Structures are given as structure tokens and as C-alpha cells.
Amino acid sequence: MAQRTFSIIKPDAVKNGHAAAVLADIEKAGFKIVTIRKQSISKEQAQGFYYVHKERPFFGELCNFMSSGPIFLMVLEKENAIADLRKLMGATNPASAEEGTIRKKYAKSIGENAIHGSDAEETASFEIGYWFAGYELI
Ligand code: ATP
Ligand code: MG
């Protein structure tokens, strides 16, 4: 059965002109783009999205970065979408990401790592609902 996940093309990848290449990799890997929206987000919106990390030392830096420029918010669908997107993204730190992964190809540092992907079913439904209304997901 098809599963949905939530993804963001982060400000570094958009600024560096990699958004279309990242989308092409996602489509080549068999994901359907259910919906996609380009926008900038506020620091407060980033803080709400990443609230699970609020006690981490990098929280401020992360929220400043995520609100530093336009991003693409999207919902993706395929069988096993959550795990398969995580695999396609590569490790959080691009220095240890596998060859061919999006972070290996397009990211420079652990803080600015090109793409976000939900890490579990529960987080995927929270994240999809945080950014999109039901009528946008038909
Ligand atoms: P994401 O949630 O963005 O898909 P992830 O699940 O691979 O990434 P998390 O542990 O959830 O990694 O961390 C969320 C984000 O916080 C990372 O993608 C990265 O941008 C940032 N981050 C994580 N660890 C660090 C760190 N040590 N220093 C700076 N930023 C970090
Ligand atoms: Mg995460």
C-alpha cells in the first residue's frame, strides 16, 4: 500500500540551484509528488516544526537556517515512502552519507544538509498536517 511522507528542500539546496536536481532524484526513485509549495517560513514556524529538537544545542541555529530563505515543502507518496526517502537522503552529516545520496551530492555540512524527510509514520502525519490542509492532499 502506498505510504506518504513529508519532505523539505532546505534553503541551502534552493539557494545553490539544486532544487530541480533534488526533485528529479526523488521522481527517479519512484515517488509521486502529491503536493509541493515554495515559500519562506518564519523562525517561529520553524521552531514549531522542529519542536522535538527544542532542547538540543543546535536548535537556534537550525531554526535560523530554516527561515533564512525559500524552501520547498512537499508530500511524497510511494510504497515504503518514509524509509525509502531516508535512504535516498543519506546520513544527516553529508560527510558520512553514502555515494549517490542527495546529501552526499548536494549538502556541505551537518547543519545545512539540503533535505528533510520524516523519520516515522507518526512524525510524517504531524509534519504533513503542520504544513498542509486536507483539501490540498487529495
Ligand atoms: P531532518 O529531520 O532534517 O530530516 P535528520 O532526521 O537526518 O534530519 P535530525 O537528528 O532530525 O536529523 O536533526 C534535524 C536537523 O538538525 C538536521 O537535519 C540538521 O539540519 C540539524 N542538525 C542535527 N544535528 C546537528 C548538529 N550536530 N549540528 C548542527 N545541526 C544539526
Ligand atoms: Mg529528523
CSV table of C-alpha atoms and ligand atoms in Angstrom, one decimal:
chain,number,residue,atom,x,y,z
A,1,MET,CA,0.0,0.0,0.0
A,2,ALA,CA,1.2,3.5,-0.8
A,3,GLN,CA,2.6,5.5,2.1
A,4,ARG,CA,3.0,9.3,2.4
A,5,THR,CA,6.0,11.2,3.8
A,6,PHE,CA,6.8,14.8,4.3
A,7,SER,CA,9.9,16.4,2.8
A,8,ILE,CA,11.6,19.8,2.6
A,9,ILE,CA,14.2,21.0,0.1
A,10,LYS,CA,16.2,23.2,2.6
A,11,PRO,CA,17.4,26.8,2.0
A,12,ASP,CA,21.0,25.7,1.1
A,13,ALA,CA,19.8,23.5,-1.8
A,14,VAL,CA,17.4,26.1,-3.1
A,15,LYS,CA,19.9,28.9,-2.9
A,16,ASN,CA,22.6,26.8,-4.6
A,17,GLY,CA,20.3,25.9,-7.5
A,18,HIS,CA,19.8,22.3,-6.7
A,19,ALA,CA,16.1,22.2,-6.2
A,20,ALA,CA,15.3,20.8,-9.7
A,21,ALA,CA,18.0,18.1,-9.4
A,22,VAL,CA,16.7,17.0,-6.0
A,23,LEU,CA,13.2,16.8,-7.4
A,24,ALA,CA,14.5,14.8,-10.3
A,25,ASP,CA,16.3,12.3,-8.0
A,26,ILE,CA,13.0,12.0,-6.0
A,27,GLU,CA,10.9,11.3,-9.1
A,28,LYS,CA,13.6,8.9,-10.5
A,29,ALA,CA,13.4,6.9,-7.2
A,30,GLY,CA,9.6,6.4,-7.9
A,31,PHE,CA,8.0,8.9,-5.6
A,32,LYS,CA,4.8,10.7,-6.7
A,33,ILE,CA,4.7,14.4,-5.7
A,34,VAL,CA,1.3,14.7,-4.1
A,35,THR,CA,1.7,18.4,-3.4
A,36,ILE,CA,4.5,21.0,-3.4
A,37,ARG,CA,4.8,24.6,-2.3
A,38,LYS,CA,7.7,27.0,-2.4
A,39,GLN,CA,7.7,29.6,0.4
A,40,SER,CA,9.8,31.2,3.1
A,41,ILE,CA,9.0,30.3,6.7
A,42,SER,CA,9.3,32.4,9.8
A,43,LYS,CA,11.6,31.4,12.7
A,44,GLU,CA,8.5,30.8,14.8
A,45,GLN,CA,7.1,28.4,12.2
A,46,ALA,CA,10.5,26.5,12.1
A,47,GLN,CA,10.5,26.3,15.9
A,48,GLY,CA,7.1,24.7,15.9
A,49,PHE,CA,8.0,22.3,13.2
A,50,TYR,CA,11.3,21.2,14.9
A,51,TYR,CA,9.9,21.3,18.5
A,52,VAL,CA,11.2,17.8,19.2
A,53,HIS,CA,14.7,19.3,19.0
A,54,LYS,CA,14.0,22.3,21.2
A,55,GLU,CA,16.4,21.1,24.0
A,56,ARG,CA,19.2,20.4,21.5
A,57,PRO,CA,22.2,22.7,21.4
A,58,PHE,CA,21.8,23.3,17.6
A,59,PHE,CA,18.1,24.3,17.9
A,60,GLY,CA,18.6,28.0,17.5
A,61,GLU,CA,21.0,27.6,14.6
A,62,LEU,CA,18.6,25.1,12.9
A,63,CYS,CA,15.6,27.4,13.1
A,64,ASN,CA,17.6,30.4,11.9
A,65,PHE,CA,18.8,28.4,9.0
A,66,MET,CA,15.4,27.0,8.0
A,67,SER,CA,13.9,30.5,8.0
A,68,SER,CA,16.9,32.1,6.1
A,69,GLY,CA,15.5,31.7,2.6
A,70,PRO,CA,12.9,30.0,0.4
A,71,ILE,CA,12.3,26.3,0.7
A,72,PHE,CA,10.1,23.7,-1.0
A,73,LEU,CA,7.6,21.9,1.3
A,74,MET,CA,6.2,18.7,-0.2
A,75,VAL,CA,4.3,15.5,0.4
A,76,LEU,CA,5.6,12.4,-1.4
A,77,GLU,CA,3.9,9.1,-2.0
A,78,LYS,CA,5.1,5.6,-2.8
A,79,GLU,CA,5.3,2.2,-1.2
A,80,ASN,CA,7.6,2.3,1.9
A,81,ALA,CA,8.0,6.1,1.3
A,82,ILE,CA,9.3,7.0,4.8
A,83,ALA,CA,12.2,4.6,4.9
A,84,ASP,CA,13.0,4.9,1.1
A,85,LEU,CA,13.2,8.7,1.3
A,86,ARG,CA,15.5,8.5,4.3
A,87,LYS,CA,17.7,6.1,2.3
A,88,LEU,CA,17.7,8.4,-0.7
A,89,MET,CA,18.6,11.4,1.5
A,90,GLY,CA,21.6,9.8,3.1
A,91,ALA,CA,23.1,10.4,6.6
A,92,THR,CA,22.4,13.6,8.5
A,93,ASN,CA,26.1,14.5,8.2
A,94,PRO,CA,26.9,14.6,4.4
A,95,ALA,CA,30.5,13.7,5.2
A,96,SER,CA,29.2,10.2,6.2
A,97,ALA,CA,26.4,10.0,3.6
A,98,GLU,CA,26.6,7.2,1.0
A,99,GLU,CA,27.6,7.9,-2.6
A,100,GLY,CA,24.7,8.8,-4.8
A,101,THR,CA,22.5,10.1,-1.9
A,102,ILE,CA,21.1,13.6,-2.0
A,103,ARG,CA,23.1,14.8,1.0
A,104,LYS,CA,26.3,13.4,-0.5
A,105,LYS,CA,25.7,15.1,-3.8
A,106,TYR,CA,24.2,18.5,-2.7
A,107,ALA,CA,24.9,19.2,1.0
A,108,LYS,CA,28.0,20.8,2.6
A,109,SER,CA,27.6,20.4,6.3
A,110,ILE,CA,25.5,18.7,9.1
A,111,GLY,CA,23.7,22.0,9.7
A,112,GLU,CA,23.0,22.8,6.1
A,113,ASN,CA,22.1,19.4,4.7
A,114,ALA,CA,19.8,20.0,1.7
A,115,ILE,CA,16.8,18.0,2.6
A,116,HIS,CA,14.5,16.9,5.3
A,117,GLY,CA,12.4,13.7,5.5
A,118,SER,CA,10.0,12.4,8.1
A,119,ASP,CA,11.5,9.6,10.2
A,120,ALA,CA,8.4,7.6,11.2
A,121,GLU,CA,4.7,7.3,10.5
A,122,GLU,CA,3.8,9.4,13.5
A,123,THR,CA,6.1,12.2,12.6
A,124,ALA,CA,5.0,12.1,8.9
A,125,SER,CA,1.4,12.7,9.9
A,126,PHE,CA,2.3,15.5,12.3
A,127,GLU,CA,4.5,17.2,9.7
A,128,ILE,CA,2.1,16.8,6.8
A,129,GLY,CA,-0.7,18.3,8.9
A,130,TYR,CA,1.6,21.1,10.1
A,131,TRP,CA,2.1,22.5,6.6
A,132,PHE,CA,-0.9,21.4,4.5
A,133,ALA,CA,-4.6,21.3,4.8
A,134,GLY,CA,-6.6,18.2,4.0
A,135,TYR,CA,-8.0,19.7,0.8
A,136,GLU,CA,-4.5,20.1,-0.6
A,137,LEU,CA,-3.8,16.4,-0.3
A,138,ILE,CA,-6.5,14.8,-2.4
B,1,ATP,P1,15.9,16.0,9.2
B,1,ATP,O1,15.0,15.9,10.4
B,1,ATP,O2,16.1,17.5,8.8
B,1,ATP,O3,15.4,15.2,8.1
B,1,ATP,P2,17.7,14.1,10.3
B,1,ATP,O4,16.4,13.4,10.7
B,1,ATP,O5,18.7,13.4,9.5
B,1,ATP,O6,17.3,15.5,9.5
B,1,ATP,P3,17.8,15.1,13.0
B,1,ATP,O7,18.6,14.5,14.1
B,1,ATP,O8,16.3,15.0,13.0
B,1,ATP,O9,18.4,14.7,11.6
B,1,ATP,O10,18.2,16.7,13.0
B,1,ATP,C1,17.4,17.6,12.4
B,1,ATP,C2,18.3,18.6,11.7
B,1,ATP,O11,19.0,19.4,12.7
B,1,ATP,C3,19.4,18.0,10.8
B,1,ATP,O12,18.9,17.7,9.5
B,1,ATP,C4,20.4,19.1,10.8
B,1,ATP,O13,20.0,20.1,9.8
B,1,ATP,C5,20.3,19.7,12.1
B,1,ATP,N1,21.3,19.1,13.0
B,1,ATP,C6,21.3,17.9,13.5
B,1,ATP,N2,22.4,17.6,14.2
B,1,ATP,C7,23.2,18.8,14.2
B,1,ATP,C8,24.4,19.2,14.7
B,1,ATP,N3,25.2,18.4,15.5
B,1,ATP,N4,24.8,20.5,14.4
B,1,ATP,C9,24.0,21.3,13.7
B,1,ATP,N5,22.9,21.0,13.1
B,1,ATP,C10,22.4,19.7,13.4
B,2,MG,MG,14.8,14.3,11.7
